[in-house]
Coordinates of C-alpha atoms in Angstrom, one line a residue:
M1 CA 73.4 91.0 148.5
A2 CA 75.7 91.2 145.5
K3 CA 75.7 94.4 143.4
I4 CA 77.4 94.1 140.0
A5 CA 79.3 96.8 138.2
F6 CA 79.4 95.8 134.6
I7 CA 82.6 96.9 132.7
L8 CA 81.5 97.4 129.1
L9 CA 84.0 97.8 126.3
C10 CA 82.2 98.7 123.0
H11 CA 82.8 100.4 119.7
K12 CA 79.6 100.3 117.7
D13 CA 75.8 100.1 117.6
P14 CA 74.9 102.9 120.2
D15 CA 71.2 101.9 120.2
A16 CA 72.1 98.4 121.4
I17 CA 74.5 99.7 124.0
I18 CA 71.7 102.0 125.4
R19 CA 69.3 99.1 125.6
Q20 CA 71.9 96.9 127.3
A21 CA 72.7 99.6 129.9
L22 CA 69.0 100.3 130.6
S23 CA 68.3 96.5 131.0
L24 CA 71.2 95.7 133.3
T25 CA 70.8 98.8 135.5
A26 CA 67.0 98.6 135.9
V27 CA 67.3 96.3 139.0
G28 CA 70.0 98.3 140.8
D29 CA 73.2 97.0 139.2
Y30 CA 75.7 99.4 137.7
M31 CA 77.6 100.0 134.4
S32 CA 80.8 101.7 133.5
I33 CA 81.3 102.2 129.7
H34 CA 84.4 102.7 127.6
F35 CA 83.4 103.6 124.0
D36 CA 86.3 103.3 121.5
A37 CA 87.7 106.7 120.6
S38 CA 88.1 105.6 117.0
A39 CA 84.3 105.3 116.7
P40 CA 82.2 108.2 115.5
K41 CA 81.8 111.0 118.0
A42 CA 78.1 111.3 117.2
A43 CA 77.6 107.7 118.3
Y44 CA 79.3 108.4 121.7
D45 CA 77.3 111.6 122.1
K46 CA 74.1 109.7 121.5
I47 CA 75.0 107.2 124.3
R48 CA 76.0 109.9 126.7
S49 CA 72.8 111.9 126.0
A50 CA 70.5 108.8 126.4
L51 CA 72.1 107.7 129.7
K52 CA 73.0 111.1 131.3
D53 CA 70.2 110.9 133.8
N54 CA 70.8 107.3 134.9
P55 CA 72.7 107.4 138.2
N56 CA 73.8 103.8 137.8
V57 CA 75.8 104.5 134.6
T58 CA 79.2 106.1 134.4
F59 CA 81.8 106.5 131.7
S60 CA 85.6 106.2 131.5
K61 CA 87.2 109.6 132.3
K62 CA 89.4 109.0 129.2
R63 CA 88.6 107.3 125.9
I64 CA 91.4 105.8 123.8
R65 CA 91.6 104.1 120.4
C66 CA 91.5 100.3 120.8
G67 CA 93.1 97.7 118.6
W68 CA 92.9 93.9 118.7
G69 CA 95.9 92.4 120.4
E70 CA 97.1 95.7 121.8
W71 CA 97.7 97.0 125.3
S72 CA 95.0 99.6 124.5
L73 CA 92.3 97.0 125.3
V74 CA 93.7 96.5 128.8
Q75 CA 94.1 100.2 129.3
A76 CA 90.5 100.9 128.3
T77 CA 89.4 98.2 130.7
L78 CA 91.4 99.8 133.5
Y79 CA 89.9 103.2 132.8
A80 CA 86.4 101.8 133.0
V81 CA 87.2 99.9 136.2
E82 CA 88.7 103.0 137.8
A83 CA 85.5 104.9 136.9
A84 CA 83.3 102.2 138.3
V85 CA 85.3 101.9 141.6
D86 CA 85.0 105.7 142.2
A87 CA 81.3 106.0 141.1
F88 CA 79.8 102.9 142.7
P89 CA 81.1 102.3 146.3
R90 CA 78.3 99.7 146.9
A91 CA 79.4 97.5 144.0
T92 CA 80.6 94.1 145.3
H93 CA 81.5 92.5 141.9
F94 CA 82.9 93.8 138.6
Y95 CA 81.9 91.9 135.5
M96 CA 83.6 92.3 132.1
L97 CA 81.3 92.5 129.1
S98 CA 81.3 93.4 125.4
G99 CA 78.5 94.8 123.3
D100 CA 77.8 91.3 122.0
C101 CA 77.1 89.9 125.4
M102 CA 73.6 89.4 126.9
A103 CA 72.4 88.1 130.2
I104 CA 70.9 84.6 130.1
K105 CA 69.8 84.6 133.7
S106 CA 67.8 87.0 135.8
A107 CA 69.5 89.5 138.1
E108 CA 67.9 87.7 141.0
Y109 CA 69.6 84.4 140.0
A110 CA 73.0 86.2 139.3
H111 CA 73.1 87.9 142.7
E112 CA 72.3 84.7 144.5
F113 CA 74.9 82.8 142.4
L114 CA 77.6 85.3 143.4
D115 CA 76.6 85.4 147.0
K116 CA 77.0 81.7 147.4
R117 CA 80.8 81.7 147.1
E118 CA 83.5 84.3 148.1
V119 CA 85.6 83.8 145.0
D120 CA 86.8 85.5 141.8
Y121 CA 85.7 84.0 138.5
I122 CA 88.5 84.2 135.9
E123 CA 90.1 81.7 133.6
S124 CA 93.8 81.6 134.5
Y125 CA 95.9 78.7 133.2
D126 CA 99.6 78.3 133.3
Y127 CA 100.9 80.1 130.2
F128 CA 103.6 77.7 129.3
K129 CA 102.3 74.3 130.6
S130 CA 98.6 74.6 129.5
D131 CA 97.4 74.1 125.9
W132 CA 95.2 77.2 126.0
I133 CA 97.1 78.5 123.0
K134 CA 96.4 75.9 120.3
T135 CA 98.6 77.2 117.4
G136 CA 101.0 80.1 116.7
W137 CA 103.2 82.1 118.9
K138 CA 103.6 81.3 122.6
E139 CA 106.9 82.4 124.2
E140 CA 107.2 85.0 121.4
R141 CA 104.3 87.0 122.7
L142 CA 106.2 87.7 125.9
I143 CA 110.0 87.8 125.3
Y144 CA 109.8 90.2 122.4
R145 CA 108.4 93.8 122.5
H146 CA 105.4 94.4 120.3
I147 CA 104.5 98.1 119.8
F148 CA 102.7 97.8 116.4
N149 CA 99.2 96.5 115.6
E150 CA 99.4 93.1 113.9
R151 CA 96.2 93.7 111.9
T152 CA 96.6 97.3 110.8
Q153 CA 100.5 97.5 110.7
K154 CA 101.4 94.0 109.6
K155 CA 104.7 94.8 107.9
L156 CA 105.9 96.9 110.9
F157 CA 104.7 94.3 113.4
Y158 CA 106.5 91.4 111.8
G159 CA 109.5 93.5 110.7
M160 CA 110.1 94.6 114.3
F161 CA 109.7 91.0 115.5
E162 CA 112.3 89.7 112.9
F163 CA 114.7 92.6 113.8
Q164 CA 114.6 91.6 117.5
K165 CA 114.9 88.0 116.7
R166 CA 118.0 88.4 114.5
L167 CA 119.7 90.6 117.2
G168 CA 118.7 88.4 120.1
L169 CA 116.9 91.3 121.8
T170 CA 114.8 89.2 124.1
R171 CA 113.7 90.2 127.6
K172 CA 112.9 88.3 130.9
V173 CA 109.4 87.9 132.4
P174 CA 109.3 89.8 135.8
D175 CA 110.9 87.4 138.3
D176 CA 108.0 87.3 140.8
L177 CA 105.3 86.7 138.2
E178 CA 103.9 83.4 137.0
I179 CA 102.3 84.3 133.6
M180 CA 98.8 83.0 133.3
I181 CA 96.4 83.0 130.3
G182 CA 92.6 82.7 129.8
S183 CA 89.5 84.4 128.6
Q184 CA 89.1 88.1 129.0
W185 CA 85.5 87.7 130.3
W186 CA 85.9 87.7 134.1
C187 CA 84.0 88.6 137.2
L188 CA 86.1 89.9 140.1
R189 CA 85.3 90.9 143.7
R190 CA 85.7 94.5 144.7
R191 CA 88.7 93.7 147.0
T192 CA 90.5 92.0 144.1
V193 CA 89.8 94.9 141.7
E194 CA 91.2 97.4 144.3
W195 CA 94.3 95.2 144.8
I196 CA 94.9 95.2 141.0
L197 CA 94.5 99.0 140.7
D198 CA 96.9 99.5 143.7
F199 CA 99.4 97.0 142.1
T200 CA 99.4 99.0 138.8
K201 CA 100.5 102.1 140.7
K202 CA 103.3 100.3 142.7
R203 CA 104.8 98.2 139.9
P204 CA 105.7 100.3 136.8
D205 CA 108.1 97.5 135.7
V206 CA 105.2 95.1 135.3
M207 CA 103.1 97.7 133.5
R208 CA 106.0 98.3 131.1
F209 CA 106.3 94.6 130.5
F210 CA 102.6 94.1 129.7
R211 CA 102.3 97.2 127.6
T212 CA 104.5 95.6 124.9
T213 CA 103.3 92.0 125.1
W214 CA 101.1 90.7 122.4
I215 CA 97.4 90.1 123.2
P216 CA 97.8 91.2 126.9
D217 CA 94.0 91.1 127.5
E218 CA 94.5 87.3 127.7
T219 CA 97.3 87.5 130.2
F220 CA 97.3 90.8 132.3
F221 CA 94.3 90.3 134.6
Q222 CA 94.7 86.5 134.6
T223 CA 98.3 86.9 135.9
L224 CA 97.7 89.6 138.4
V225 CA 94.7 87.8 140.0
R226 CA 96.8 84.7 140.5
H227 CA 99.6 86.8 141.9
L228 CA 97.4 88.7 144.4
V229 CA 94.6 86.3 145.4
P230 CA 94.9 83.0 147.2
E231 CA 94.3 80.1 145.0
K232 CA 91.4 78.8 147.0
E233 CA 89.5 82.1 146.3
I234 CA 89.8 81.7 142.5
E235 CA 87.3 79.7 140.4
C236 CA 89.1 79.1 137.1
R237 CA 86.2 79.6 134.8
T238 CA 84.3 82.3 133.0
L239 CA 80.7 83.1 133.7
T240 CA 80.1 84.0 130.1
F241 CA 79.0 81.2 127.8
L242 CA 80.9 81.2 124.5
M243 CA 82.0 78.6 122.0
F244 CA 84.3 78.5 119.0
T245 CA 84.1 76.7 115.6
D246 CA 86.8 74.6 114.2
Y247 CA 88.0 77.7 112.3
G248 CA 88.6 79.5 115.6
M249 CA 85.6 81.9 115.1
P250 CA 83.1 82.6 117.8
V251 CA 79.8 80.7 117.5
V252 CA 76.9 83.1 117.0
F253 CA 73.6 82.5 118.7
Y254 CA 70.1 83.0 117.0
N255 CA 66.5 83.2 118.1
D256 CA 66.0 79.4 118.4
H257 CA 68.9 79.1 120.8
Y258 CA 67.0 80.9 123.6
D259 CA 66.0 77.8 125.6
M260 CA 69.4 76.2 125.2
L261 CA 71.2 79.3 126.5
L262 CA 69.0 79.6 129.6
S263 CA 69.9 76.0 130.6
Q264 CA 73.6 76.7 130.6
D265 CA 75.6 77.1 133.8
F266 CA 76.5 80.7 133.0
L267 CA 75.2 84.2 133.6
F268 CA 75.9 85.7 130.2
A269 CA 76.3 84.5 126.6
R270 CA 78.4 85.8 123.7
K271 CA 77.9 86.4 120.7
I272 CA 74.3 87.1 120.1
S273 CA 73.5 87.7 116.4
P274 CA 72.3 91.3 115.5
A275 CA 69.6 89.5 113.5
A276 CA 68.3 87.7 116.7
R277 CA 66.0 90.6 117.6
D278 CA 63.3 88.4 119.2
M279 CA 65.9 86.7 121.5
K280 CA 67.5 90.1 122.4
R281 CA 64.1 91.4 123.4
R282 CA 63.3 88.3 125.5
L283 CA 66.8 88.3 127.2
G284 CA 66.5 92.1 127.9
V285 CA 63.2 91.5 129.8
L286 CA 64.6 88.4 131.5
Y287 CA 67.2 90.2 133.6
S288 CA 64.5 92.1 135.5
T289 CA 62.2 89.2 135.9
E290 CA 61.7 87.6 139.4
G291 CA 60.9 84.1 140.4
V292 CA 62.3 82.3 137.3
N293 CA 63.3 78.7 137.9
F294 CA 66.3 77.9 135.7
Q295 CA 66.8 74.2 134.9
I296 CA 70.6 73.8 134.4
S297 CA 71.5 71.0 131.9
N298 CA 74.7 72.5 130.5
E299 CA 74.7 70.5 127.3
G300 CA 75.4 73.4 124.9
R301 CA 79.0 72.6 124.0
S302 CA 78.5 68.8 123.7
L303 CA 75.4 69.3 121.5
F304 CA 77.2 71.8 119.3
K305 CA 80.2 69.5 118.8
F306 CA 78.0 66.5 118.0
L307 CA 75.6 68.3 115.6
S308 CA 78.1 70.4 113.8
G309 CA 80.3 67.3 113.4
K310 CA 77.3 65.6 111.7
G311 CA 77.1 68.5 109.3
R312 CA 73.4 68.8 109.6
I313 CA 73.0 72.1 107.7
G314 CA 70.0 74.0 108.9
R315 CA 69.4 71.9 112.0
R316 CA 69.4 73.4 115.4
F317 CA 72.8 74.3 116.9
A318 CA 74.4 73.6 113.5
P319 CA 75.3 76.2 110.8
R320 CA 72.1 77.2 109.1
F321 CA 71.9 77.2 105.3
W322 CA 71.6 81.0 105.2
E323 CA 74.7 81.3 107.5
T324 CA 76.9 79.0 105.4
E325 CA 76.0 80.1 101.9
S326 CA 73.5 82.9 101.6
S327 CA 74.3 86.1 103.4
L328 CA 77.2 88.1 104.8
G329 CA 74.8 89.7 107.3
R330 CA 72.2 92.4 106.7
E331 CA 73.9 94.9 109.0
R332 CA 77.3 94.7 107.3
E333 CA 78.9 96.9 104.6
L334 CA 81.2 95.4 102.0
L335 CA 83.2 98.0 100.1
I336 CA 84.7 96.7 96.9
V337 CA 87.5 98.6 95.1
V338 CA 87.7 97.6 91.4
C339 CA 90.8 98.6 89.5
K340 CA 92.9 97.1 86.7
K341 CA 96.0 98.8 87.9
W342 CA 96.5 96.8 91.1
H343 CA 99.2 99.1 92.5
V344 CA 96.8 102.1 92.3
A345 CA 94.2 100.2 94.3
K346 CA 96.8 99.1 96.9
R347 CA 98.0 102.6 97.4
L348 CA 94.4 103.7 97.9
L349 CA 93.9 101.0 100.5
D350 CA 97.1 101.9 102.3
R351 CA 95.8 105.5 102.6
I352 CA 92.4 104.3 103.8
R353 CA 94.2 102.2 106.5
Q354 CA 96.1 105.3 107.6
M355 CA 93.1 107.6 107.7
T356 CA 90.4 105.3 109.1
N357 CA 89.8 102.3 111.3
I358 CA 88.3 100.2 108.4
P359 CA 90.1 96.9 107.8
C360 CA 91.3 96.7 104.2
I361 CA 92.3 93.5 102.2
E362 CA 94.0 93.6 98.8
Y363 CA 93.3 91.3 95.9
L364 CA 92.4 88.2 97.9
F365 CA 90.6 86.6 94.9
N366 CA 93.5 87.3 92.5
E367 CA 96.8 87.0 94.4
E368 CA 97.6 83.8 96.3
Q369 CA 100.1 85.7 98.5
T370 CA 97.6 88.2 99.8
A371 CA 98.1 88.6 103.6
L372 CA 95.2 86.9 105.2
P373 CA 94.6 85.6 108.8
D374 CA 94.5 81.8 109.5
L375 CA 90.9 80.9 109.0
G376 CA 91.2 77.2 109.3
G377 CA 92.4 76.5 105.7
I378 CA 89.6 78.1 103.8
Q379 CA 92.0 80.9 102.8
T380 CA 94.9 78.8 101.6
T381 CA 94.3 78.7 97.9
L382 CA 92.6 80.9 95.3
G383 CA 90.3 78.0 94.4
K384 CA 89.0 77.6 98.0
R385 CA 88.5 81.4 98.3
H386 CA 86.4 81.5 95.1
R387 CA 84.4 78.4 96.0
H388 CA 83.6 79.6 99.6
R389 CA 83.6 83.3 98.8
R390 CA 80.8 84.2 101.2
A391 CA 81.9 82.0 104.0
L392 CA 85.4 83.5 103.6
M393 CA 84.1 87.1 103.6
R394 CA 81.9 86.4 106.6
M395 CA 84.8 85.0 108.6
L396 CA 86.9 88.0 107.7
F397 CA 84.2 90.3 109.1
D398 CA 84.2 88.2 112.3
Y399 CA 88.0 88.0 112.5
Y400 CA 88.3 91.8 112.4
D401 CA 85.2 92.2 114.6
T402 CA 83.8 94.8 112.2
D403 CA 80.7 95.6 110.2
K404 CA 82.6 97.4 107.5
L405 CA 85.3 95.9 105.3
V406 CA 87.2 97.0 102.2
V407 CA 88.5 94.5 99.6
C408 CA 90.0 94.8 96.1
I409 CA 88.7 92.8 93.1
D410 CA 90.0 92.8 89.5
P411 CA 87.4 94.1 87.0
G412 CA 87.5 90.8 85.2
N413 CA 85.8 89.1 88.2
L414 CA 82.3 90.2 87.3
D415 CA 80.8 87.0 88.8
L416 CA 82.2 87.9 92.2
L417 CA 80.8 91.4 92.0
E418 CA 77.4 90.2 90.9
D419 CA 77.3 87.6 93.7
F420 CA 78.3 90.1 96.5
C421 CA 76.0 92.8 95.2
R422 CA 73.0 90.4 95.4
D423 CA 73.7 89.8 99.1
R424 CA 71.6 91.2 101.9
A425 CA 74.6 93.2 103.1
T426 CA 75.1 96.7 101.8
T427 CA 77.7 96.3 99.0
R428 CA 79.2 99.4 97.4
V429 CA 81.5 99.2 94.4
L430 CA 84.1 101.9 93.6
E431 CA 85.7 101.7 90.2
I432 CA 89.0 103.5 89.7
E433 CA 89.3 104.7 86.2
C434 CA 93.0 104.9 85.2
Q435 CA 94.8 106.1 82.0
F436 CA 96.7 103.3 80.2
S437 CA 99.9 104.3 78.3
D438 CA 101.3 102.0 75.7
E439 CA 104.3 101.3 78.0
Y440 CA 101.9 100.2 80.7
M441 CA 99.9 98.1 78.3
I442 CA 103.0 96.3 77.1
G443 CA 104.0 95.6 80.6
H444 CA 100.5 94.2 81.4
A445 CA 100.7 92.0 78.3
M446 CA 104.0 90.5 79.6
R447 CA 102.6 90.1 83.1
V448 CA 99.7 88.1 81.9
G449 CA 101.7 86.0 79.5
L450 CA 100.4 87.5 76.2
A451 CA 103.9 88.8 75.3
G452 CA 107.5 88.3 76.3
D453 CA 110.9 90.0 76.1
Q454 CA 111.4 88.8 72.6
T455 CA 108.0 89.6 71.2
P456 CA 108.5 91.8 68.0
Q457 CA 107.3 95.4 68.1
E458 CA 105.0 94.7 65.2
T459 CA 103.2 92.0 67.1
L460 CA 102.9 94.3 70.1
N461 CA 101.5 97.1 67.9
R462 CA 98.8 94.7 66.7
L463 CA 98.2 93.4 70.2
L464 CA 97.8 96.6 72.1
P465 CA 94.4 97.7 70.7
T466 CA 93.0 94.3 71.5
I467 CA 94.2 94.4 75.1
R468 CA 93.0 98.0 75.5
N469 CA 89.6 97.1 74.2
D470 CA 89.4 94.1 76.5
I471 CA 90.1 96.4 79.5
L472 CA 87.4 98.8 78.4
H473 CA 85.0 95.9 77.8
E474 CA 85.5 94.8 81.4
S475 CA 84.7 98.3 82.6
D476 CA 81.6 98.5 80.4
R477 CA 80.3 95.1 81.7
I478 CA 80.5 96.4 85.3
R479 CA 78.6 99.6 84.3
D480 CA 76.0 97.6 82.3
A481 CA 75.4 95.4 85.4
E482 CA 73.8 98.6 87.0
F483 CA 74.8 97.8 90.5
E484 CA 72.7 99.8 93.0
H485 CA 75.7 101.4 94.8
Y486 CA 78.2 101.8 92.0
M487 CA 80.6 104.8 92.1
R488 CA 83.7 105.8 90.2
I489 CA 86.8 108.0 90.6
R490 CA 89.0 109.0 87.7
E491 CA 92.6 109.7 87.3
T492 CA 91.7 112.7 85.2
E493 CA 89.5 114.3 87.9
T494 CA 90.7 116.7 90.6
P495 CA 91.2 115.3 94.1
E496 CA 88.3 117.5 95.3
V497 CA 85.9 115.8 92.8
N498 CA 87.1 112.4 93.7
A499 CA 86.8 113.2 97.4
E500 CA 83.1 113.6 97.1
T501 CA 82.8 110.1 95.7
L502 CA 85.2 108.6 98.4
E503 CA 83.2 110.3 101.1
A504 CA 80.0 108.5 99.9
F505 CA 81.8 105.2 99.3
L506 CA 83.5 105.1 102.7
T507 CA 80.9 107.1 104.7
V508 CA 83.7 109.2 106.3
P509 CA 83.9 112.9 107.0
H510 CA 84.8 115.1 104.0
D511 CA 88.2 116.2 105.4
Q512 CA 89.3 112.5 105.7
A513 CA 88.0 111.9 102.1
I514 CA 90.0 114.9 100.9
E515 CA 93.2 113.6 102.5
I516 CA 92.7 110.2 100.9
A517 CA 92.0 111.7 97.5
R518 CA 95.1 113.8 97.7
S519 CA 97.3 110.7 98.4
P520 CA 100.7 111.5 96.7
Y521 CA 101.6 109.4 93.6
L522 CA 98.2 107.6 93.8
F523 CA 98.0 107.1 90.0
A524 CA 101.7 107.0 89.3
D525 CA 103.0 104.0 87.3

């Protein structure tokens, strides 16, 4: 009889992780957990404390900080797999999961399913011949070395790429490997996992290669399984049901998807909405239930394509009206930095990026050239960003796989502030109060087209009070709006005083807030 050791990579929501572990181990299966080292220590301690007496749960012996597209995701997986192999000698299969996955079949069904065939379940398509990568880089992921994070160190990431490209510093793929690509959600037999761990010790050249490839979690296990396991023992599919929208974002499942998910030819589903509490409760109970007869129809993907193509807003399987226009998500935190001196806000965001793991985006509603990921075209113009502001913001939360996001908005965009502050999400507004010298005000007038190089000084002297009053008026309107979570730091205050506000705004430890508040030249013009 199959015994599954679940490999869980997670970084948030400790209560959900505890429930998931208790549900999946209640019938004798196992779980090995890697909890991201960048997450709060208190959250990790809570998970350890709640599961310490569960003999079917183990933890990675080492925790590391994980970043999207980095080798760290593969390394974290290997740490969790090593812990599972050592702790659970009776485990026959190792199943890769995330905190957003839930079982859509019973343990009884899953064990019988795995016992039927002696194969590994993993997507592994030819990297160069398949069309698994729809757009963007392909060969560049492999032949150049990538040591920086594309999302948090964008300038360094692309700067290093351009440097290597100009100098022709390419490298060869290891000669004996045929690079494969596919979903990271696999289910492998114990023998295969042991072969992989043994391979990682014997082939440091291959490990060096993958450590500096981009998005190796889509290629590392996929390549090694094909290299080590006979083709007839590989089923090229994932056992986790997931779909993507036309924007490349994962489809999120809600309460009324329960029956549809159970009828799919998969063992797990991803992503289950945090708001789908009733479905999570039902799925949690389902895994331990015996004697359930599942009618497999497998129509999920075709139904989604048909109904979403029809644009039936609010109909089943299509985007709901509250999903498309109404809310960013009740569990999310949108942190808005408001400042007329854009360079000051950008310096603050740079420091927040350095000191925390919170994604930060600069003036996306004010500057067309703001660096944004490809979200299917919704981000291409300022007009589209304003019209689809909530959809854009929600897609950014999904893209960065986060529940907390920092953005910059000009104080003149009161309509955006009012809209976001009315959302069900927790929205906090931090206004940066700066001092404005006459020289800065003249420069501002020129930047916005109110003055030019040839404007007489007398005209500037008459214009400056009006511009200054306009800036003060924008600030007054924000305060008059009486937003629930409005905060302010001032150029004239000490870093210690500003740190108290930053601590509340970012919900970070006081020492981190102090470091951010003491950023050198923060208010310099």
